[in-house]
mmCIF file of C-alpha atoms in Angstrom:
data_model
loop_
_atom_site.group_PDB
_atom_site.id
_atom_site.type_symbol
_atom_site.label_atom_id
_atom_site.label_comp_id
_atom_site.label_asym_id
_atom_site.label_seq_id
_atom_site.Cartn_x
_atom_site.Cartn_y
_atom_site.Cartn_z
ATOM 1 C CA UNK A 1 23.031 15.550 17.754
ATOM 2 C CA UNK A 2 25.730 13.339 17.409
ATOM 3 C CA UNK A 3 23.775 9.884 17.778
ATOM 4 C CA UNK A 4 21.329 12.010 15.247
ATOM 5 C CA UNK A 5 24.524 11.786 12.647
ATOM 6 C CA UNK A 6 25.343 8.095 13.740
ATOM 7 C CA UNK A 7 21.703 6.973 12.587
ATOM 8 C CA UNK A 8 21.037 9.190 9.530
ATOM 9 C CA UNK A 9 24.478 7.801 8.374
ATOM 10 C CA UNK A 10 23.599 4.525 8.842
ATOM 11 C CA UNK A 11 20.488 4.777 7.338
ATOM 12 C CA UNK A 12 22.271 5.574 4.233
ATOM 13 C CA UNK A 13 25.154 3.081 4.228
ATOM 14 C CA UNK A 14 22.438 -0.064 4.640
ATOM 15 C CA UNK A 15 20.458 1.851 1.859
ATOM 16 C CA UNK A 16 23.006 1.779 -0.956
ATOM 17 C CA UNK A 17 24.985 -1.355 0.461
ATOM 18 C CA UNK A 18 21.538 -3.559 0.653
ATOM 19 C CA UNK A 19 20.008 -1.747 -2.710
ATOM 20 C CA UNK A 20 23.352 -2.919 -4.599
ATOM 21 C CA UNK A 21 23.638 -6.240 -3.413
ATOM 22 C CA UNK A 22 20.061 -6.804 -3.502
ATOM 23 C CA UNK A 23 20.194 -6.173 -7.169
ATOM 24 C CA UNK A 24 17.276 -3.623 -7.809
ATOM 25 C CA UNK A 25 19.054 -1.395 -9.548
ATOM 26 C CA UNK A 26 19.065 2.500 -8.615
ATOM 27 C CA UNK A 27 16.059 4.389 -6.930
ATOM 28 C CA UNK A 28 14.797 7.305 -8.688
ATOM 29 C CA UNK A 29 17.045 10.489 -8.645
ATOM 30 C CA UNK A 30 14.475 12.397 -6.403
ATOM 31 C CA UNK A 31 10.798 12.046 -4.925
ATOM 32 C CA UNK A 32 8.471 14.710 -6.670
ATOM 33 C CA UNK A 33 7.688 17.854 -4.817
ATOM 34 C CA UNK A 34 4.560 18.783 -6.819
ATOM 35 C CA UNK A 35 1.444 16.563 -7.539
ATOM 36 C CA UNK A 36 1.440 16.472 -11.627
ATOM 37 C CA UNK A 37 -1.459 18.546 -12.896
ATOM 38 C CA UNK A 38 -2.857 15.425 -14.879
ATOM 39 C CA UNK A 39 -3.207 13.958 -10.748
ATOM 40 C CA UNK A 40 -5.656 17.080 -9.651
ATOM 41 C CA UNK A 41 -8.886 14.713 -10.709
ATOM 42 C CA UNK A 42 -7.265 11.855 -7.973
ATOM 43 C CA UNK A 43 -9.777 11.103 -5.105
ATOM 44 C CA UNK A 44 -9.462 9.247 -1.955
ATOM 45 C CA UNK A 45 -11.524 6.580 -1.028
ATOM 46 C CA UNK A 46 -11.164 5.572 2.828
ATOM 47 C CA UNK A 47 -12.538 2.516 4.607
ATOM 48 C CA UNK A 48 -14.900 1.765 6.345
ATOM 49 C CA UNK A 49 -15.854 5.718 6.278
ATOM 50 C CA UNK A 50 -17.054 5.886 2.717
ATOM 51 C CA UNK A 51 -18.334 1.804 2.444
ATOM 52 C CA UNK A 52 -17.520 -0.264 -0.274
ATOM 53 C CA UNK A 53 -19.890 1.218 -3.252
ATOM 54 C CA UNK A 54 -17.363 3.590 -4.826
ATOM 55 C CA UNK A 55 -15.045 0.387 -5.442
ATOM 56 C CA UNK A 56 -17.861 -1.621 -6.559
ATOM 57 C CA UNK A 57 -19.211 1.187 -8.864
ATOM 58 C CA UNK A 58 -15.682 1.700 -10.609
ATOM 59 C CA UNK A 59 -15.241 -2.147 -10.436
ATOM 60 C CA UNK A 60 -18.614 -2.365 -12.366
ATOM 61 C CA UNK A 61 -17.833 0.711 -15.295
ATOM 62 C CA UNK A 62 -15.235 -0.477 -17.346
ATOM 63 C CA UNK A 63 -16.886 -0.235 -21.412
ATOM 64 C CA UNK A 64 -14.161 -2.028 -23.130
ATOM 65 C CA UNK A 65 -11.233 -3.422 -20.415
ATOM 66 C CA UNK A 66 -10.534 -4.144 -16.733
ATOM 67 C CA UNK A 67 -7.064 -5.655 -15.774
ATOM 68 C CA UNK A 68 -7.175 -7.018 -11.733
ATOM 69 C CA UNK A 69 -4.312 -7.704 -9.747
ATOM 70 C CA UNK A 70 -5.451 -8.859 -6.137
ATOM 71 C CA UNK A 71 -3.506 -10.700 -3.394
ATOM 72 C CA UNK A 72 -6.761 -12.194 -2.095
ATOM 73 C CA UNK A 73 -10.550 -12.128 -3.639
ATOM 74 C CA UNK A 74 -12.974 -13.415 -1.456
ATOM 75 C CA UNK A 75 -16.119 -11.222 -2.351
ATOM 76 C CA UNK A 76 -19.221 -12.139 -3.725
ATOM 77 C CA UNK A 77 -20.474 -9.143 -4.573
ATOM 78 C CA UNK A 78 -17.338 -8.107 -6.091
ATOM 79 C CA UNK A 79 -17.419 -11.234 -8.108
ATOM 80 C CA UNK A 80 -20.724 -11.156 -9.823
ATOM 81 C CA UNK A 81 -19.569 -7.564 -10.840
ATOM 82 C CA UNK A 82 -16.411 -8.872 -12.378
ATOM 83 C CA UNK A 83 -18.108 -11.966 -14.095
ATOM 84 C CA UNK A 84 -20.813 -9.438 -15.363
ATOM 85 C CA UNK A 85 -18.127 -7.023 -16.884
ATOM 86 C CA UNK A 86 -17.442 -10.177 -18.724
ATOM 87 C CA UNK A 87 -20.526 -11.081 -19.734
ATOM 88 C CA UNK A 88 -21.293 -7.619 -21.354
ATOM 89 C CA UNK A 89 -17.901 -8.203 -23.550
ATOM 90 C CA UNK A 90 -15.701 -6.308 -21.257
ATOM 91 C CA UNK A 91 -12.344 -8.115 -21.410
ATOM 92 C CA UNK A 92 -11.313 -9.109 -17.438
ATOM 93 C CA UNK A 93 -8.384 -10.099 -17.266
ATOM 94 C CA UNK A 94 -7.162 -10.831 -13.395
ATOM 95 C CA UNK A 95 -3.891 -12.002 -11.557
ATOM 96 C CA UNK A 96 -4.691 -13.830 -7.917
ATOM 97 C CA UNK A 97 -1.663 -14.567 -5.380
ATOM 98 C CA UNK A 98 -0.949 -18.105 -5.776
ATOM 99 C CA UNK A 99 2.241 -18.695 -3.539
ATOM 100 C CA UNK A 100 0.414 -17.549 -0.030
ATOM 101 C CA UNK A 101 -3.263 -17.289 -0.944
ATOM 102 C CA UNK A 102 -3.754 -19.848 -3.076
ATOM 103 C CA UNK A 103 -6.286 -21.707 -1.085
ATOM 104 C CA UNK A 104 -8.219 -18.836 -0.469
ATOM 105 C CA UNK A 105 -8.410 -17.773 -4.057
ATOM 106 C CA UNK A 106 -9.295 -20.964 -5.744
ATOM 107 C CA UNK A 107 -13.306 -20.774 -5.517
ATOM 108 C CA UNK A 108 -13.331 -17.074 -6.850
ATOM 109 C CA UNK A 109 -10.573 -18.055 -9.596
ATOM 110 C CA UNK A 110 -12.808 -21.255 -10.847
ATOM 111 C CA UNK A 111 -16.167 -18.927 -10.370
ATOM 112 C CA UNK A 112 -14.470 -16.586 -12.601
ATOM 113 C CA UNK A 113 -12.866 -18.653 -15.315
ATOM 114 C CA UNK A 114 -16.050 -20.339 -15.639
ATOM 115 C CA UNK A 115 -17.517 -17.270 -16.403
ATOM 116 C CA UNK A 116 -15.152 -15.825 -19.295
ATOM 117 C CA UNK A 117 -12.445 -13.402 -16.896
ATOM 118 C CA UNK A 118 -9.224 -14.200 -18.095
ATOM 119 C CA UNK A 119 -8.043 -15.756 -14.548
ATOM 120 C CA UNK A 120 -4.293 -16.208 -14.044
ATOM 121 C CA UNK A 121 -2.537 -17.188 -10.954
ATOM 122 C CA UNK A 122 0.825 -14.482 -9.582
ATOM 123 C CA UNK A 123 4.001 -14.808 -11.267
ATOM 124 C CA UNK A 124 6.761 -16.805 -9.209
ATOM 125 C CA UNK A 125 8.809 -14.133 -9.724
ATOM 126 C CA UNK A 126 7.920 -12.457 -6.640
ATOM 127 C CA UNK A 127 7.744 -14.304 -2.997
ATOM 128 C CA UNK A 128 4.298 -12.442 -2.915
ATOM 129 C CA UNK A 129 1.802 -10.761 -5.470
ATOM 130 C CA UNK A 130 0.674 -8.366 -2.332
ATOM 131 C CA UNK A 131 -0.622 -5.851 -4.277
ATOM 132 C CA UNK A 132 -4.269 -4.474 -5.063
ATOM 133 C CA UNK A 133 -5.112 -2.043 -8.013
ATOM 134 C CA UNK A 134 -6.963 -2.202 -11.226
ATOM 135 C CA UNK A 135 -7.165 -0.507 -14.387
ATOM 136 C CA UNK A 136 -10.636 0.925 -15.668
ATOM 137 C CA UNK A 137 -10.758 1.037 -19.711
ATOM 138 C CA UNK A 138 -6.741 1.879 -20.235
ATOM 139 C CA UNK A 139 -7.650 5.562 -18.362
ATOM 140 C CA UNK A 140 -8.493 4.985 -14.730
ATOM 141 C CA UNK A 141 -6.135 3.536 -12.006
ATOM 142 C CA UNK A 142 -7.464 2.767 -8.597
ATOM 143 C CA UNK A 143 -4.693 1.348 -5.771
ATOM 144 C CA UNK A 144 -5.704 0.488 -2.393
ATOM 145 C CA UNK A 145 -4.534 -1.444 0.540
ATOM 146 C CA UNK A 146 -7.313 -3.062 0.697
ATOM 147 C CA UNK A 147 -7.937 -7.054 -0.370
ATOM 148 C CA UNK A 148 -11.511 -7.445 -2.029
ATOM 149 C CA UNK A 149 -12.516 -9.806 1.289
ATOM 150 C CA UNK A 150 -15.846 -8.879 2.189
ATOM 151 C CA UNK A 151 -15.287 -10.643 5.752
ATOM 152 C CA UNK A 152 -13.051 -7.623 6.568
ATOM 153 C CA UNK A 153 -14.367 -4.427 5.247
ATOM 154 C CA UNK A 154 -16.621 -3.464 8.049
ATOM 155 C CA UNK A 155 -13.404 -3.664 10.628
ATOM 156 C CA UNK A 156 -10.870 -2.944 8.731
ATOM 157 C CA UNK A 157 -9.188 0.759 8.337
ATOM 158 C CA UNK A 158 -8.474 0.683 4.413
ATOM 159 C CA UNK A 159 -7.251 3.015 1.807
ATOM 160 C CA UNK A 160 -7.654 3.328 -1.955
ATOM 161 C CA UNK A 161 -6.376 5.998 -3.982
ATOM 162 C CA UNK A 162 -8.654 6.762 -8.077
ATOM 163 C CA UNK A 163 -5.598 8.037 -9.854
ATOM 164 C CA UNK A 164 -6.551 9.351 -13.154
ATOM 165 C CA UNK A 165 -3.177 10.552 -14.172
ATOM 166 C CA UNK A 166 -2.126 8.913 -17.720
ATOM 167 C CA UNK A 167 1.365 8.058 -16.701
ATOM 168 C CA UNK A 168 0.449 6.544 -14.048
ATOM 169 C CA UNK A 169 -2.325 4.563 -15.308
ATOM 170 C CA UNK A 170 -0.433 3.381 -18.487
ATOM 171 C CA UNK A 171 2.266 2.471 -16.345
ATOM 172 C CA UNK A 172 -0.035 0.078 -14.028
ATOM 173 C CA UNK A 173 -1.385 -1.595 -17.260
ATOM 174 C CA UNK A 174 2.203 -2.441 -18.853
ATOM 175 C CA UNK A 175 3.253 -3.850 -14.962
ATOM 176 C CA UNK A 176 0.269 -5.588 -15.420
ATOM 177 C CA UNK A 177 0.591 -7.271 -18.629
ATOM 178 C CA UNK A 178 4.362 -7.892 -17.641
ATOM 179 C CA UNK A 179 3.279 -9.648 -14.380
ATOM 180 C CA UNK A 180 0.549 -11.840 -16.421
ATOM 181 C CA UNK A 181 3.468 -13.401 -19.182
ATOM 182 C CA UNK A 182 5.892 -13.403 -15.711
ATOM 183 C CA UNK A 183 8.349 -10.837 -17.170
ATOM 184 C CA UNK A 184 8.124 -8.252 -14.205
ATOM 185 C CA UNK A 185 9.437 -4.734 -14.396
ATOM 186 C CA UNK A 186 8.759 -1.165 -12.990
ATOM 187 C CA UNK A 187 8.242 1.385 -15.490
ATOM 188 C CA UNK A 188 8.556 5.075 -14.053
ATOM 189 C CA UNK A 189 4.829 6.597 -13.672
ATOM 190 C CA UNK A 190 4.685 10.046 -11.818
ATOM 191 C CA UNK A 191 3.909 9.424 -8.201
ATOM 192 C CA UNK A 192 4.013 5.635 -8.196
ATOM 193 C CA UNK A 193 5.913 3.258 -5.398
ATOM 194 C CA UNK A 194 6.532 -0.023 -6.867
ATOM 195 C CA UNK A 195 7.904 -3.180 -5.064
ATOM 196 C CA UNK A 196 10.014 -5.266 -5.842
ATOM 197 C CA UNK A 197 12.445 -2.116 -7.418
ATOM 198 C CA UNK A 198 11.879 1.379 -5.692
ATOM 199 C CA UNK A 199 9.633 0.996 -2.924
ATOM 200 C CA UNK A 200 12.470 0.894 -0.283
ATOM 201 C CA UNK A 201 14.114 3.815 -1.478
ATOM 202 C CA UNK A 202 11.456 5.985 -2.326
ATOM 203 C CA UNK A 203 9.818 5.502 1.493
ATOM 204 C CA UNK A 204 13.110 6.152 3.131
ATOM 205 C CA UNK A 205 13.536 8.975 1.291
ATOM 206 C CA UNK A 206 10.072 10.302 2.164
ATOM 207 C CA UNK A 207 10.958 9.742 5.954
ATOM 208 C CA UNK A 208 14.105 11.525 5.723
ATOM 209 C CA UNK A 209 12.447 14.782 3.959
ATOM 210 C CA UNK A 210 10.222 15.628 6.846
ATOM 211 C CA UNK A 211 10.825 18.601 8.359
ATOM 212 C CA UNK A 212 7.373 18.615 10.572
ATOM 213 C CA UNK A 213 5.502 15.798 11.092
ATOM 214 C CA UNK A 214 4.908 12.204 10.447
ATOM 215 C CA UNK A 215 1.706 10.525 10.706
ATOM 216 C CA UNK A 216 2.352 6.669 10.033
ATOM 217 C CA UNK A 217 -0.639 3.518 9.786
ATOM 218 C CA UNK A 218 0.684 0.358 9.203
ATOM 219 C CA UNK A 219 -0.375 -3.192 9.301
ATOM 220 C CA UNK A 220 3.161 -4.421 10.226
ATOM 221 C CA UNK A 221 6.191 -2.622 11.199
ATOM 222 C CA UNK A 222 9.742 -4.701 11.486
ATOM 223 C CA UNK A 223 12.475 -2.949 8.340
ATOM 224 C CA UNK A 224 15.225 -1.938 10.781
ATOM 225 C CA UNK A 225 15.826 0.779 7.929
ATOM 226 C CA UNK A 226 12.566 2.241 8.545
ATOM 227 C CA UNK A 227 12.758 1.946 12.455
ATOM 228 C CA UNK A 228 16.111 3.952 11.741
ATOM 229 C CA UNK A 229 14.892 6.634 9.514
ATOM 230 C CA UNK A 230 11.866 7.084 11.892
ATOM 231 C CA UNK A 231 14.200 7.315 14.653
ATOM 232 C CA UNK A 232 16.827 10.034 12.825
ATOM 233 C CA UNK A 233 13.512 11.844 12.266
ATOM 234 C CA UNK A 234 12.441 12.298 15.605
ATOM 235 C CA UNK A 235 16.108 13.407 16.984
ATOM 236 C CA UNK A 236 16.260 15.983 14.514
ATOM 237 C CA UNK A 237 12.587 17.285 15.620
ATOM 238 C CA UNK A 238 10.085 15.690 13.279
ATOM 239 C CA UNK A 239 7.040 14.765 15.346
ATOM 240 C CA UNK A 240 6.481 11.172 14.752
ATOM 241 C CA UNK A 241 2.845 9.511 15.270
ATOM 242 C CA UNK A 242 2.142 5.982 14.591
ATOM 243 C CA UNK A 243 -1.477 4.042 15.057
ATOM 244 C CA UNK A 244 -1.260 0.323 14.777
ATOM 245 C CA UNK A 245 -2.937 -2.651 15.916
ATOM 246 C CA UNK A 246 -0.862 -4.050 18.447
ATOM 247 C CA UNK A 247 1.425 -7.272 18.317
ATOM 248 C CA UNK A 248 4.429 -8.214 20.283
ATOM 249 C CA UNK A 249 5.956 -8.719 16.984
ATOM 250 C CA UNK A 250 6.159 -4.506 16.986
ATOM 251 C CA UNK A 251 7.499 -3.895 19.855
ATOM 252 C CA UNK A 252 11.012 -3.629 19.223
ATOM 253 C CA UNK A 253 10.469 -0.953 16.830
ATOM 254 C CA UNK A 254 7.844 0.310 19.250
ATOM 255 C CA UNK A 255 10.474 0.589 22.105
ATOM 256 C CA UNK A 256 12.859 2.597 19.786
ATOM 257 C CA UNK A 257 10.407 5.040 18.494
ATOM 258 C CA UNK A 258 9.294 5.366 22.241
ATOM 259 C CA UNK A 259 13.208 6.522 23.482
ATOM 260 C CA UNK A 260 13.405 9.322 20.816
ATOM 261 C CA UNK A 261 9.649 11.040 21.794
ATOM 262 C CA UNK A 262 7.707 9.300 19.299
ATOM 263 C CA UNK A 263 3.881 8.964 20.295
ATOM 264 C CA UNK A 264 2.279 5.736 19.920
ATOM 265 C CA UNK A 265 -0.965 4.320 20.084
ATOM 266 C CA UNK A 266 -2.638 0.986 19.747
ATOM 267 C CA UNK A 267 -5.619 -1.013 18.990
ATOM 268 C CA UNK A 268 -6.440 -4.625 19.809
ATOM 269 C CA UNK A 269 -7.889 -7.003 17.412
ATOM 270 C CA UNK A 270 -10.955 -5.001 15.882
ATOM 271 C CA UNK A 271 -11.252 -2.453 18.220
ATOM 272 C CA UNK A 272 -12.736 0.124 17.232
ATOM 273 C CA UNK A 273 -10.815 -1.173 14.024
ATOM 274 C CA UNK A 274 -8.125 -3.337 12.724
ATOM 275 C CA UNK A 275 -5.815 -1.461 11.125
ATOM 276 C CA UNK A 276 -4.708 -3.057 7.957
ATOM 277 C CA UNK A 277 -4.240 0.472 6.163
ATOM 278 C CA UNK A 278 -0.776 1.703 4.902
ATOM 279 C CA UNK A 279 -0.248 5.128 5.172
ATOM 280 C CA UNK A 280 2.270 8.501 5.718
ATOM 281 C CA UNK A 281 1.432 12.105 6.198
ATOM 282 C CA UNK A 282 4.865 13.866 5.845
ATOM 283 C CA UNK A 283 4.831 17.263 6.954
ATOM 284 C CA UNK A 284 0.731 17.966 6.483
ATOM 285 C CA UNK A 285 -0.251 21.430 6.622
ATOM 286 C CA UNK A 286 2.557 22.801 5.063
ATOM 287 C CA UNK A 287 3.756 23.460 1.312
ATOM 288 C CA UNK A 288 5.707 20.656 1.591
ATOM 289 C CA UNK A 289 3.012 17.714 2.491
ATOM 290 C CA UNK A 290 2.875 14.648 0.980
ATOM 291 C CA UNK A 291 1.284 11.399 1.637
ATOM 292 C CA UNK A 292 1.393 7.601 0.443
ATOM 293 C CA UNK A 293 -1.171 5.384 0.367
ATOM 294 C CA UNK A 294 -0.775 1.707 -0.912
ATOM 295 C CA UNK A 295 0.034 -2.308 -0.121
ATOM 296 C CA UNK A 296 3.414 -1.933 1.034
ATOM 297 C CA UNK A 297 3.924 -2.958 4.705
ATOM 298 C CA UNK A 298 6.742 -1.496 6.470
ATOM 299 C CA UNK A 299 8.695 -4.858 6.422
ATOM 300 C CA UNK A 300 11.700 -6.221 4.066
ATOM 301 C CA UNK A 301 9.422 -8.924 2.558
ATOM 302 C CA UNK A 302 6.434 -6.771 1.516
ATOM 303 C CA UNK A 303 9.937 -3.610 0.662
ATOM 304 C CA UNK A 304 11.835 -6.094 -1.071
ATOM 305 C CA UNK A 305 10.609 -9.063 -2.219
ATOM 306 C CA UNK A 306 6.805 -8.839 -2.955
ATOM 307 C CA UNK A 307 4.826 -6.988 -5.604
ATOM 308 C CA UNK A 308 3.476 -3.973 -4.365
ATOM 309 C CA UNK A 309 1.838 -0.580 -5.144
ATOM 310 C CA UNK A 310 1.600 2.588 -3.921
ATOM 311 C CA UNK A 311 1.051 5.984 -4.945
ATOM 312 C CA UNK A 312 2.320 9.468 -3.585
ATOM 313 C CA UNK A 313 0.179 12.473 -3.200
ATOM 314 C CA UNK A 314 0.499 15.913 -3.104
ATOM 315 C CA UNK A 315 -2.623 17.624 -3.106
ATOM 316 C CA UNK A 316 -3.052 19.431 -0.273
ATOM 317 C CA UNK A 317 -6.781 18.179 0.234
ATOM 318 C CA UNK A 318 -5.929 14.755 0.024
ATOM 319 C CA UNK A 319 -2.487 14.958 2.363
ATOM 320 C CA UNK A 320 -4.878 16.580 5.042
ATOM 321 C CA UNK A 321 -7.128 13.440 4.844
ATOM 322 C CA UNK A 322 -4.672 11.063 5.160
ATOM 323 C CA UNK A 323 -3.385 12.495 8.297
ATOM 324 C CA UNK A 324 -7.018 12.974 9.532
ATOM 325 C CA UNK A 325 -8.010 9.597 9.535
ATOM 326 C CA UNK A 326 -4.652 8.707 11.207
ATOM 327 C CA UNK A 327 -4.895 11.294 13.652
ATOM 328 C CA UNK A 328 -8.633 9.792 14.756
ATOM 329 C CA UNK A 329 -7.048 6.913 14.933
ATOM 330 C CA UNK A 330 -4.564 7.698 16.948
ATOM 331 C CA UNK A 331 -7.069 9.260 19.604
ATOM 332 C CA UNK A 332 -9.258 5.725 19.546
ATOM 333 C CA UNK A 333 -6.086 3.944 20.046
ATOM 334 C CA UNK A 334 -4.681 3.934 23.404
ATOM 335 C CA UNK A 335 -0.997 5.000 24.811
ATOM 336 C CA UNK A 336 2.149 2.381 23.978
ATOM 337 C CA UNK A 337 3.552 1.265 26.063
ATOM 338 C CA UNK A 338 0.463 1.621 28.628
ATOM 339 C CA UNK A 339 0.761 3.462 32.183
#
């Protein structure tokens, strides 16, 4: 109990002593409980389960506007769709990672300027432009995890979240237009986790509410905040799961989830999957649940420094999926550290 204290405590001193000297301002006053009622249309979209034609459908029905924001395009198929949205007098307008993926975005960003999208590279503002969402005709959102590289999709465990709330969507569109002129900014939206400016906070803060459960995918696992949380969780009871594909890099955090009861499990390279997904199942099952889905890894860079997305749910339906698809995970993963 006492060592319980010692990390919760510290948990919350590096919070507000990193948040303030890190300069982000404050995080919200309080996660949301409830799932708006304008969020009740949101659907789930999980990879490679339900294969890529929902995202190419919604990429493809924009009437009058589709704003992009992709950390790396590499797609084809996804592509032609985008240039023929243009070509139909839908105004494209994209923003492609330049400071990492650069080299891998340059043939679809001269493909697509050729072609009339309104093609901009990432602002410098951020280390990264890690994020992946787009807005359908100024009243659609989609955000995934997911990079539109076809090379992937058939191995990959992906997420992407059709949010159709108006607060949310208008608030991805001004981030948007404030990440194409390089101004940045995080307006508020209902249930959305931004980075650079909340995500930190709002994720630590989901970790600390569970009372139950946690059910965690993640591509990459190192924030010693977030190994804390997830270890104050588990001595106060919460069930912690985690399915990830296995690198050394993860196993200190692996070895200090494993000393408080956590359960583990891994995959190797693509097999069954790679697990580039990032998602939390707090507490599913009960009236409590909530999930996150988005392109935040759980490291400092992707917390602090890049821009991100993610979105918090709260329908019951959708909470329950999330920690489905980890759970099966999970069970086609094997044991960490093995026997």
């Amino acid at each position: 109990m006492r060592s319980s204290r010692f990390v919760a405590a510290f948990v919350a001193v590096v919070l507000a002593v990193s948040w303030h000297s890190l300069g982000h301002g404050r995080p919200r006053p309080a996660l949301p409980s409830v799932a708006p009622p304008a969020a009740e249309g949101d659907r789930l979209i999980v990879e490679p389960d339900d294969g890529m034609e929902p995202i190419y459908a919604l990429l493809g029905s924009p009437r009058r506007s589709l704003d992009l924001t992709m950390y790396e395009l590499d797609d084809p198929t996804a592509e032609q769709i985008l240039a023929g949205d243009a070509a139909r007098g839908v105004q494209v307008r994209l923003i492609l990672d330049r400071r990492l993926q650069r080299q891998h975005n340059q043939a679809a960003y001269d493909y697509l300027f050729r072609r009339g999208v309104h093609v901009a590279w990432s602002s410098s503002h951020y280390f990264a432009t890690h994020e992946k969402a787009f807005v359908i005709d100024h009243r659609v959102a989609v955000v995934m995890s997911l990079n539109l590289t076809a090379r992937y999709y058939a191995t990959s465990r992906d997420a992407a979240v059709v949010d159709v709330d108006p607060t949310d969507v208008a608030a991805i569109e001004s981030v948007f237009t404030a990440d194409l002129h390089g101004d940045g900014g995080v307006p508020p939206g209902d249930d959305l986790v931004w980075s650079p400016g909340q995500s930190w906070a709002d994720l630590l803060a989901l970790v600390g509410r569970a009372r139950h459960s946690i059910a965690l995918e993640s591509e990459e696992l190192t924030s010693p905040a977030m190994v804390s949380a997830l270890v104050s969780a588990a001595h106060r009871g919460v069930l912690v799961s985690i399915a990830m594909t296995y690198s050394d890099k993860w196993r200190p955090a692996f070895a200090a989830l494993r000393r408080v009861g956590a359960h583990i499990h891994v995959m190797y390279g693509e097999r069954p999957l790679y697990v580039h997904a990032k998602l939390l199942a707090i507490d599913a099952g009960t009236p409590g649940a909530v999930a996150f889905v988005g392109s935040e890894n759980l490291t400092d860079a992707s917390l602090l420094h890049n821009r991100e997305l993610g979105v918090l749910l709260m329908q019951p339906h959708l909470v329950r999926r999330v920690a489905t698809v980890i759970d099966s995970d999970a069970r086609d993963g094997s044991s960490w550290p093995p026997s």
